[in-house]
CSV table of C-alpha atoms in Angstrom, one decimal:
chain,number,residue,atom,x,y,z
A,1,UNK,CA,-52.1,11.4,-22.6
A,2,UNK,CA,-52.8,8.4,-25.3
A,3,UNK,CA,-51.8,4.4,-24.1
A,4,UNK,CA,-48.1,4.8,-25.6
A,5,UNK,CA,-46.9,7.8,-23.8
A,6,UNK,CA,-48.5,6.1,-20.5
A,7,UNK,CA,-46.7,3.1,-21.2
A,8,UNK,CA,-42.9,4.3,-22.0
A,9,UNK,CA,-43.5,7.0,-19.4
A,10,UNK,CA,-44.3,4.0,-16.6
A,11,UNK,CA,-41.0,1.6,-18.4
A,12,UNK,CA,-39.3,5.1,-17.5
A,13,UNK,CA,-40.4,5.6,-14.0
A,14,UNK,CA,-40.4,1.5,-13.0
A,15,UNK,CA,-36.2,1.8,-13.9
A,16,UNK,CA,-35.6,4.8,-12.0
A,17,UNK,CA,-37.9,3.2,-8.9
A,18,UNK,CA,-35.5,0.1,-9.1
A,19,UNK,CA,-32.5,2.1,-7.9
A,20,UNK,CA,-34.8,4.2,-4.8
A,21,UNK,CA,-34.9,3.7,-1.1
A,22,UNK,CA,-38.5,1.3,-0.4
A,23,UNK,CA,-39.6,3.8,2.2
A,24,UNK,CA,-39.0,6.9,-0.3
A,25,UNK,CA,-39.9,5.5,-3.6
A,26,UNK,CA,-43.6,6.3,-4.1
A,27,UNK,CA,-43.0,10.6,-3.3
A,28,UNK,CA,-40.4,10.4,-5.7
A,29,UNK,CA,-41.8,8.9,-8.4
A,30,UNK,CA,-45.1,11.3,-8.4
A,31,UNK,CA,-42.9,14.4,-8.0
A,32,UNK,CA,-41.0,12.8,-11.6
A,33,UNK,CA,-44.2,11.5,-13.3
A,34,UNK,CA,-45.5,15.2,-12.9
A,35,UNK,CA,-42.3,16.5,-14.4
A,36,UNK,CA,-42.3,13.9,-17.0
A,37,UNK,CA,-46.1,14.9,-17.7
A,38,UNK,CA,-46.0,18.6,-17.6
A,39,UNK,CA,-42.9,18.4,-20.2
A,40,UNK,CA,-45.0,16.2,-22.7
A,41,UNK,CA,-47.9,18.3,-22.4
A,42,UNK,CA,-46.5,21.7,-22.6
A,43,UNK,CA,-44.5,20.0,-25.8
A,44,UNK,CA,-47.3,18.8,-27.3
A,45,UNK,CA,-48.8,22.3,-26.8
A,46,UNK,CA,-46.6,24.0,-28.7
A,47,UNK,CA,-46.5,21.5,-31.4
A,48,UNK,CA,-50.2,21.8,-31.7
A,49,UNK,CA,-49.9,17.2,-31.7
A,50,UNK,CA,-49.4,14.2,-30.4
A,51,UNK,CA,-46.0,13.3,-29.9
A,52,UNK,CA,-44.1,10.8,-32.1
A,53,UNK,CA,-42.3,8.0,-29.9
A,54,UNK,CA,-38.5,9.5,-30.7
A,55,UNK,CA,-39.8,13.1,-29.3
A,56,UNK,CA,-40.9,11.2,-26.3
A,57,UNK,CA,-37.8,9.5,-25.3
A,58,UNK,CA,-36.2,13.1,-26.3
A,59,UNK,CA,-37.7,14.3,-23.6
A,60,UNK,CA,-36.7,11.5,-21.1
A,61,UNK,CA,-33.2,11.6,-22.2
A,62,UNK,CA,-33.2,15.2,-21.3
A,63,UNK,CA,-34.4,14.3,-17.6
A,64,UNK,CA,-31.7,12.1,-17.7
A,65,UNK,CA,-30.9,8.4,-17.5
A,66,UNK,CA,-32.7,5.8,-14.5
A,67,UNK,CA,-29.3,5.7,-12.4
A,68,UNK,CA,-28.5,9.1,-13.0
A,69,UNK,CA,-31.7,10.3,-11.9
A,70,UNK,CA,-32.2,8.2,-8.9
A,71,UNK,CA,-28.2,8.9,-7.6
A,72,UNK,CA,-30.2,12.8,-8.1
A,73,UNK,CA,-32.1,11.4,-4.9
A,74,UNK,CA,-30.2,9.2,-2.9
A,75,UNK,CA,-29.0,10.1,0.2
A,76,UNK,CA,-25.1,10.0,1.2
A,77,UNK,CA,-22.2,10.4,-1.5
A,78,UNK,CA,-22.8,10.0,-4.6
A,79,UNK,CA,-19.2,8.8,-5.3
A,80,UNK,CA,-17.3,5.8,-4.8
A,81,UNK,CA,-14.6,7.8,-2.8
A,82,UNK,CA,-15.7,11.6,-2.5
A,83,UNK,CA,-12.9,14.6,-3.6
A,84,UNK,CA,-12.2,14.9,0.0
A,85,UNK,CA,-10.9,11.5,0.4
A,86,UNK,CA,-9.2,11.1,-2.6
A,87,UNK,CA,-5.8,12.4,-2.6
A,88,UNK,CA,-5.6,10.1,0.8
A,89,UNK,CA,-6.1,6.9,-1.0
A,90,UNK,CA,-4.3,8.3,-4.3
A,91,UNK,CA,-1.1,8.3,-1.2
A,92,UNK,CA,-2.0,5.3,-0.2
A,93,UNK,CA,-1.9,3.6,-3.8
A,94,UNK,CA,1.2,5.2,-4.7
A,95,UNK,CA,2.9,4.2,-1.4
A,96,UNK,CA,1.5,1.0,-1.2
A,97,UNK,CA,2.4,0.3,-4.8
A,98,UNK,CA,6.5,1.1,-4.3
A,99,UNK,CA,6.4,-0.9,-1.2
A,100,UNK,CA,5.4,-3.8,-3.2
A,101,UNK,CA,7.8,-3.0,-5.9
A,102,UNK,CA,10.3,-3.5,-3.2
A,103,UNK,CA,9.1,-6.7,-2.1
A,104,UNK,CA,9.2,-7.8,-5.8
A,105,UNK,CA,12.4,-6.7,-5.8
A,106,UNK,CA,13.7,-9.0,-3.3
A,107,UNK,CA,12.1,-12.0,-4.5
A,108,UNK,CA,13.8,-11.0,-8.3
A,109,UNK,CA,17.2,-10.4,-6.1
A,110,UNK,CA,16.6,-14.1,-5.0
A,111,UNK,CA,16.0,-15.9,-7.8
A,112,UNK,CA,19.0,-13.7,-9.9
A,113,UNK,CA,21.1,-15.0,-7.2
A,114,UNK,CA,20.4,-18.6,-7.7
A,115,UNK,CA,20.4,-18.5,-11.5
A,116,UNK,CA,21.5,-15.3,-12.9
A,117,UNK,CA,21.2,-17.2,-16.7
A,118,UNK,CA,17.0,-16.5,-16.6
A,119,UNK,CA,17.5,-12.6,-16.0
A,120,UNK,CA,14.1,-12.1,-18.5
A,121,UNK,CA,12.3,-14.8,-17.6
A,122,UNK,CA,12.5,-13.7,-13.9
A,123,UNK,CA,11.9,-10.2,-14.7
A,124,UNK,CA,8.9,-11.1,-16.2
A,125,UNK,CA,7.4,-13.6,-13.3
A,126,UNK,CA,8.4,-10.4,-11.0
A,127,UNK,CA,6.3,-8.5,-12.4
A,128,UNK,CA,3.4,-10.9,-12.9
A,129,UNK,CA,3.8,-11.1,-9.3
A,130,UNK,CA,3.9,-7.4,-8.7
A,131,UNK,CA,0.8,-6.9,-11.0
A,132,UNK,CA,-0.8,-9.3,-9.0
A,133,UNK,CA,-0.5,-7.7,-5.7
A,134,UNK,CA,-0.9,-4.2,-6.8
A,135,UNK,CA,-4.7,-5.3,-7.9
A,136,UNK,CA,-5.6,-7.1,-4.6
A,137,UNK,CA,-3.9,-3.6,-2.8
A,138,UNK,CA,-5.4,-1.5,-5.0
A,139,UNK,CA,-8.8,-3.1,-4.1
A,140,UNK,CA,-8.2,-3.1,-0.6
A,141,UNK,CA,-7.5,0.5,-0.1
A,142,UNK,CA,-10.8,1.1,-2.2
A,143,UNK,CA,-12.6,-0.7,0.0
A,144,UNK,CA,-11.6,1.0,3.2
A,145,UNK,CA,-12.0,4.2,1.4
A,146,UNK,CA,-15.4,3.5,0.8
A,147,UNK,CA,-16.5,2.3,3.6
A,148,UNK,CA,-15.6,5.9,5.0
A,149,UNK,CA,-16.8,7.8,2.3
A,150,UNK,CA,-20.2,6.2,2.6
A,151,UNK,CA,-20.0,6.2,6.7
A,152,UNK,CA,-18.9,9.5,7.1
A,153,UNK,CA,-15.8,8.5,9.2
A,154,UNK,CA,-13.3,11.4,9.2
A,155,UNK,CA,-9.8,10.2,11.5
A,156,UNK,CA,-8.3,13.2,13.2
A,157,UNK,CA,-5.0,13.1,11.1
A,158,UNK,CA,-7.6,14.1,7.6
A,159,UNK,CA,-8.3,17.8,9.2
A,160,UNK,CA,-5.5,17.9,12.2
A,161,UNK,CA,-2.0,18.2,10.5
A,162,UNK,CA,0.8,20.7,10.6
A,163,UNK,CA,3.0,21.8,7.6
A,164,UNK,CA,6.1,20.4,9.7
A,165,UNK,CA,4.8,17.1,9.4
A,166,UNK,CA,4.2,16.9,5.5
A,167,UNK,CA,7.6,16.0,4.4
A,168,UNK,CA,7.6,12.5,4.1
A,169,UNK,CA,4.7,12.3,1.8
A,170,UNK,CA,7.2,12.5,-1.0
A,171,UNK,CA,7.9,9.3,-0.6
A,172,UNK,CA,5.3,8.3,-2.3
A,173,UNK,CA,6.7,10.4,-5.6
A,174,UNK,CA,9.5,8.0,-7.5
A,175,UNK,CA,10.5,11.5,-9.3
A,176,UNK,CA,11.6,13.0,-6.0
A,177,UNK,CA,13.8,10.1,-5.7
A,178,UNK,CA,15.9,10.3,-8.8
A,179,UNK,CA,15.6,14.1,-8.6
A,180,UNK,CA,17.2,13.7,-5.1
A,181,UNK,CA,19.9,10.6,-7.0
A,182,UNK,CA,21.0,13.0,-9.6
A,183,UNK,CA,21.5,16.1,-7.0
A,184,UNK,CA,23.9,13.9,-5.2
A,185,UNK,CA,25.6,12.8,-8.4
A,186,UNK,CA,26.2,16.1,-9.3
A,187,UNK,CA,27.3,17.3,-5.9
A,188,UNK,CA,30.2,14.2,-5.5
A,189,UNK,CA,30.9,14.9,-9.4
A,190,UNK,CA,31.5,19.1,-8.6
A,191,UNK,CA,33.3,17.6,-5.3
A,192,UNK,CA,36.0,15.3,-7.2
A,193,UNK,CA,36.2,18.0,-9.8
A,194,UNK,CA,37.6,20.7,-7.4
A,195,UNK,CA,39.7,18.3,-5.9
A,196,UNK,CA,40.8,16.7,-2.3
A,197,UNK,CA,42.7,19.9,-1.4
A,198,UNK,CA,40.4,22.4,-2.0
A,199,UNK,CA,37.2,19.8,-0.5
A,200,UNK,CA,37.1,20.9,3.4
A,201,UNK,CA,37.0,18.5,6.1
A,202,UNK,CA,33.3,19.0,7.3
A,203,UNK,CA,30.6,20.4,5.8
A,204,UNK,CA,27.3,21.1,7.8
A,205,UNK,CA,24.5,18.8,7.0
A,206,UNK,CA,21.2,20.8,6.6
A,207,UNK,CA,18.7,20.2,9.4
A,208,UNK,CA,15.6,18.0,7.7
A,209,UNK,CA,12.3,18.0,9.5
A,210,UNK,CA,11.0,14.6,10.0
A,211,UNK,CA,7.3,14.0,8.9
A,212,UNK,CA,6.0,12.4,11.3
A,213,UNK,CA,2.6,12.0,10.2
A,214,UNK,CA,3.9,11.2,6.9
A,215,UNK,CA,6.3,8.4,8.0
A,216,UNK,CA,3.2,6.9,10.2
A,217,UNK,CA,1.3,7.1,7.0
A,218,UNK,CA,4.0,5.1,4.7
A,219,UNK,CA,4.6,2.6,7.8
A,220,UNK,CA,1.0,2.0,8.2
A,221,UNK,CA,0.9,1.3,4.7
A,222,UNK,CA,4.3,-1.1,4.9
A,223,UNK,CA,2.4,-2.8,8.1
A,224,UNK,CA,-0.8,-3.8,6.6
A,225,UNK,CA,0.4,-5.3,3.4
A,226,UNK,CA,2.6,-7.3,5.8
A,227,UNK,CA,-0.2,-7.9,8.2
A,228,UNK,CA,-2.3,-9.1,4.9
A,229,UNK,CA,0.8,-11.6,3.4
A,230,UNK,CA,1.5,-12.9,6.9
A,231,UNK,CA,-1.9,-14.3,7.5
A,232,UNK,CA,-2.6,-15.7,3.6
A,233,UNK,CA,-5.0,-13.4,2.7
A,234,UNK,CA,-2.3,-11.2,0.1
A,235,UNK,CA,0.0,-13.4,-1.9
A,236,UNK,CA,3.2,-12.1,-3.8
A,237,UNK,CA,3.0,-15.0,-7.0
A,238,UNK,CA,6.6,-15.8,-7.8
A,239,UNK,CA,8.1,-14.4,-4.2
A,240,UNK,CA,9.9,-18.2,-3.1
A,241,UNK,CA,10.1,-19.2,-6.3
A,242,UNK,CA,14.1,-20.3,-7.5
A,243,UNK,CA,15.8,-22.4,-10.0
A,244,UNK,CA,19.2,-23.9,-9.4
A,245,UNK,CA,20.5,-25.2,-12.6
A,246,UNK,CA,17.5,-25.0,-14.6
A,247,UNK,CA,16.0,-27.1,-11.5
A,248,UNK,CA,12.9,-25.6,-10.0
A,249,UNK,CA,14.1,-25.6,-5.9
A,250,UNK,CA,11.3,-26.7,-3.3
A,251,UNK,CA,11.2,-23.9,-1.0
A,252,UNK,CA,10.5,-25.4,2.9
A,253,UNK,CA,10.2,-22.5,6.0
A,254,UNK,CA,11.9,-24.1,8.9
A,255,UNK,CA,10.0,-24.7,12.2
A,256,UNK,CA,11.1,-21.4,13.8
A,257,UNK,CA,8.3,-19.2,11.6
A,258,UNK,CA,6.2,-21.9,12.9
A,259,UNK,CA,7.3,-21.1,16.4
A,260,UNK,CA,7.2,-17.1,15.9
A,261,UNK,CA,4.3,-16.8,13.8
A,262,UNK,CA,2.0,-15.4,16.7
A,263,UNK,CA,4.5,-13.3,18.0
A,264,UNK,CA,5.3,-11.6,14.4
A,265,UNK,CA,1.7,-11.0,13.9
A,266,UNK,CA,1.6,-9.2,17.4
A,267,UNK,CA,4.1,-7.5,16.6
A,268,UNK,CA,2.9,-6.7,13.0
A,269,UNK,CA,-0.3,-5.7,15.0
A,270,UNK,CA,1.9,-3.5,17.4
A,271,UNK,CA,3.8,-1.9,14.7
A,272,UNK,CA,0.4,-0.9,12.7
A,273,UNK,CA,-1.6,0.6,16.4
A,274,UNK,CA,1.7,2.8,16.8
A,275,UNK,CA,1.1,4.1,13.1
A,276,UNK,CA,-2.2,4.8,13.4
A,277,UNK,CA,-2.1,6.3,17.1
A,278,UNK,CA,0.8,8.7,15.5
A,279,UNK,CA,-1.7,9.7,12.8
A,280,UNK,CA,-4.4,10.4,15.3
A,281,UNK,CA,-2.1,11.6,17.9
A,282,UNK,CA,1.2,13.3,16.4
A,283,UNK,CA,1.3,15.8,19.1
A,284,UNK,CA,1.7,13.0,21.6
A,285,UNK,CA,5.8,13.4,21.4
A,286,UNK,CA,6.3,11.4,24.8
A,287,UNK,CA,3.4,8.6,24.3
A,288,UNK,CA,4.8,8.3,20.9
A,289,UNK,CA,8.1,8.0,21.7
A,290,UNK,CA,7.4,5.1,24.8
A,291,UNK,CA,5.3,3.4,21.9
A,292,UNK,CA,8.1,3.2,19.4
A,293,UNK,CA,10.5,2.0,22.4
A,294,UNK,CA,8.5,-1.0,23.0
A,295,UNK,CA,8.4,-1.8,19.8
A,296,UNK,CA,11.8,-1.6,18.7
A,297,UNK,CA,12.6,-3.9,21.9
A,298,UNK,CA,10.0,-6.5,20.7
A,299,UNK,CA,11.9,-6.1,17.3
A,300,UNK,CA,15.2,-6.7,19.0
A,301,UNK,CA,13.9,-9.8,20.2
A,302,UNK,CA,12.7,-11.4,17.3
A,303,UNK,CA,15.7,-10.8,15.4
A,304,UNK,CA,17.6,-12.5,18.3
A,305,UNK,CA,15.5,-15.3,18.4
A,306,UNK,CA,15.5,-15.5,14.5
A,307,UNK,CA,19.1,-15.8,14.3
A,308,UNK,CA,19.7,-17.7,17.3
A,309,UNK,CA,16.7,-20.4,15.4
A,310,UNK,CA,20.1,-20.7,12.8
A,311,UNK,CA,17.9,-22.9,10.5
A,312,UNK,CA,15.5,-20.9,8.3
A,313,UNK,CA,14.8,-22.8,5.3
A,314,UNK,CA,15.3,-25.7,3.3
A,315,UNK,CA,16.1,-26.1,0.2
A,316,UNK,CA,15.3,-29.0,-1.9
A,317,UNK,CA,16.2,-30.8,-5.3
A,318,UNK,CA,14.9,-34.1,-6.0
A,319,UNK,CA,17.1,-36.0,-3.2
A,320,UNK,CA,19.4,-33.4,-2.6
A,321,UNK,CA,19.1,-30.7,0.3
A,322,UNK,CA,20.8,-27.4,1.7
A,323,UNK,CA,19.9,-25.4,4.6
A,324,UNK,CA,19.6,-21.4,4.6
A,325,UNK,CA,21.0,-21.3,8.1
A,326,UNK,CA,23.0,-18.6,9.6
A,327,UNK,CA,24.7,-16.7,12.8
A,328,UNK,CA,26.7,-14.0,13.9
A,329,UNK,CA,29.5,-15.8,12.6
A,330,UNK,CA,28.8,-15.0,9.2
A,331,UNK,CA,29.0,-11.6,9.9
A,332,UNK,CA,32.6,-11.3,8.7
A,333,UNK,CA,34.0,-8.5,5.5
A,334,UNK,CA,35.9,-11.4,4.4
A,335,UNK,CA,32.9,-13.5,3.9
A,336,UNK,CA,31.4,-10.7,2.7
A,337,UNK,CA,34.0,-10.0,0.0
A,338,UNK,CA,34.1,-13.6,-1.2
A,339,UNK,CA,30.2,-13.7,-1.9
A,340,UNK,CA,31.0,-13.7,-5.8
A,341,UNK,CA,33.0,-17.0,-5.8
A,342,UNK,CA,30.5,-18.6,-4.6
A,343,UNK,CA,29.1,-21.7,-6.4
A,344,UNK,CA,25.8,-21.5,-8.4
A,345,UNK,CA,25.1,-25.3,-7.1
A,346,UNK,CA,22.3,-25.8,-4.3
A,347,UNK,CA,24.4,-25.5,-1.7
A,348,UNK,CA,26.5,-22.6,-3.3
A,349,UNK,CA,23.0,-20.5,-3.2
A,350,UNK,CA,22.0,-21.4,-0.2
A,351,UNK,CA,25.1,-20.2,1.6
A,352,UNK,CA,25.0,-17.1,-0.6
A,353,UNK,CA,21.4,-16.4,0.9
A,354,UNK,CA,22.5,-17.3,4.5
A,355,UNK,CA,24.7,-14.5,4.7
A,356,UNK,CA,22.5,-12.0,3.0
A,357,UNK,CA,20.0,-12.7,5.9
A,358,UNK,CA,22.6,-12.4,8.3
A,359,UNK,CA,24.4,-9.4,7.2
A,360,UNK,CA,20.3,-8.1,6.7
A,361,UNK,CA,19.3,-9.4,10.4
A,362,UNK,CA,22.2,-7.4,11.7
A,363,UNK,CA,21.6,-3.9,9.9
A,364,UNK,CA,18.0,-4.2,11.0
A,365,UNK,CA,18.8,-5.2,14.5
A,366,UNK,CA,22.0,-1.9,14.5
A,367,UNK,CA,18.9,0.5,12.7
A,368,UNK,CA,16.2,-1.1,16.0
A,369,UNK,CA,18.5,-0.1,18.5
A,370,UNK,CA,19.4,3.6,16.9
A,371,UNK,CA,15.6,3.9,17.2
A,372,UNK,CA,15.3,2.7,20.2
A,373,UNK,CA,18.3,4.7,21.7
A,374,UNK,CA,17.0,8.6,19.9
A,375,UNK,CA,13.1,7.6,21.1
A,376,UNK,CA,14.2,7.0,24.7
A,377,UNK,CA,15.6,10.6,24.6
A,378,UNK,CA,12.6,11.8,23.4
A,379,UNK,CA,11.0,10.6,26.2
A,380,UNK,CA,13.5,11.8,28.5
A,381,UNK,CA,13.3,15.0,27.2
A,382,UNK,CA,9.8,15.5,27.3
């Protein structure tokens, strides 16, 4: 072997050692300079000469490239996030991602609500903001799943499921939602075209299995990104922003958030160990069940003390302030009905808004204690 081969042969070798485990490197790298040798040799062999430089790095090519070749070697997974794990976090994207489009949602609902004139311009900051948030929860859930990729951690709920329980993973598919929106629009169309006398008075519902593994999996999800924007460390860019006017509106929380910030994260906290104890444990009915109790009563009584706070935020032009304040007051049709007339002036929004969080206080508390009520006879059933 002349000076030339020994020297692109040892560049070859010296990449492929960069990329090995210290305690394995120098076995490997004899077992490939053999290999590497043998091929040039038995090449040269047949050729009946030397070996130009390009058939040399032909050969090396076919061995394959430094990282390629050492990843040959390697211990543990050789992917990011294996086949196995894959379809989890492809679930956890997709869900992840539509729960943010809601939140982006909300904040557009805001900001149309305070000045309806900007429709594009808001569009377009909603989804900058969406964009945003799908990256840093995109990254995230690569994270975790690499970390149990490369640890070998397996939960329970990965290889312990039943069919009965897989339901609610289309909610992760947008095109089983407008499947399901045009199904109904047909059905009320066929309905009104048969007319009111031919319609009868009840018609059985079909029973629908609840996933329950899948609804842990989508409330997990729901929880976390929470979990992640309550403490800082996930922002939603353009989520308080609002104009009034053409005036940009300073935004102020009101001390209550101040006062229930521990209490929401513990409860955030709560929320997320019942999700993940379902997933591990979904034949725990009972446990479950007591779980879920608990927490809808701690939800109960953070929507009390939210509405009974009354002040929420503040909002501010130059000099001029309004306060997003509400209470059970508010929750009146006729209020309801009038929303339209209201002013597009600060103080016209932030009444606007006041009874949106009311009326939305009030379904979540009513949906709380229909949870509370059917998992309390879950436990009394057994």
């Amino acid at each position: 072997m002349n000076a030339k081969t020994e020297d692109m042969v040892d560049r070859y070798l010296e990449a492929v050692a960069a990329q090995l485990p210290p305690d394995e490197r120098e076995d490997i790298i004899a077992e490939l300079r053999d290999l590497i040798l043998s091929r040039i040799e038995a090449k040269e062999e047949a050729l009946g000469r030397a070996l130009t430089d390009d058939e040399r790095e032909a050969i090396l090519k076919e061995i394959g490239h430094p990282l390629v070749v050492a990843a040959r070697y390697r211990k543990g997974p050789d992917s990011l996030i294996g086949p196995e794990l894959f379809p989890y976090w492809l679930y956890g994207v997709k869900a992840g991602l539509l729960v943010l489009l809601a939140i982006a949602g909300i904040g557009l609902a805001v900001r149309l609500v305070s000045e309806p004139a900007n429709f594009g311009q808001d569009i377009s900051q909603a989804f900058g903001g969406w964009f945003s948030s799908a990256l840093t929860l995109i990254g995230a859930l690569t994270l975790a799943g690499a970390v149990m990729e490369h640890n070998g951690i397996r939960p329970k709920w990965l290889t312990d499921w039943r069919v009965k329980d897989l339901g609610a993973f289309g909610l992760s598919d947008p095109v089983t939602w407008g499947v399901a929106a045009r199904t109904a629009g047909e059905r009320a169309r066929s309905a009104a075209a048969a007319g009111d006398a031919a319609r009868p008075l009840w018609t059985p519902r079909p029973r629908v299995h609840r996933s329950v593994s899948g609804e842990a999996a989508f409330s997990a999800i729901a929880s976390g990104i929470f979990l992640l924007w309550w403490v800082g460390a996930l922002q939603f860019p353009g989520l308080g922003v609002m104009r009034v006017e053409g005036e940009l509106v300073d935004v102020t929380p009101a001390p209550v958030w101040a006062a229930l910030f521990v209490p929401i994260l513990f409860y955030a906290l709560g929320q997320l160990g019942t999700d993940l104890f379902t997933l591990v444990r979904p034949e725990a009915t009972r446990l479950r069940a007591g779980l879920s109790v608990l927490m809808a009563a701690a939800g109960l009584w953070l929507v009390w003390a939210i509405v009974g706070a009354e002040h929420w935020f503040t909002l501010s032009v130059g000099a001029e302030q309004a306060r997003i304040a509400g209470d059970w007051v508010l929750l009146d049709f006729d209020r309801l009905h009038d929303l339209r007339a209201q002013e597009r002036d600060l103080v016209g929004v932030a009444s606007t808004l006041s009874l949106i969080m009311t009326w939305g206080l009030a379904f979540t508390a009513i949906s709380l204690v229909f949870r509370a009520l059917g998992d309390v006879w879950r436990v009394l059933r057994g």
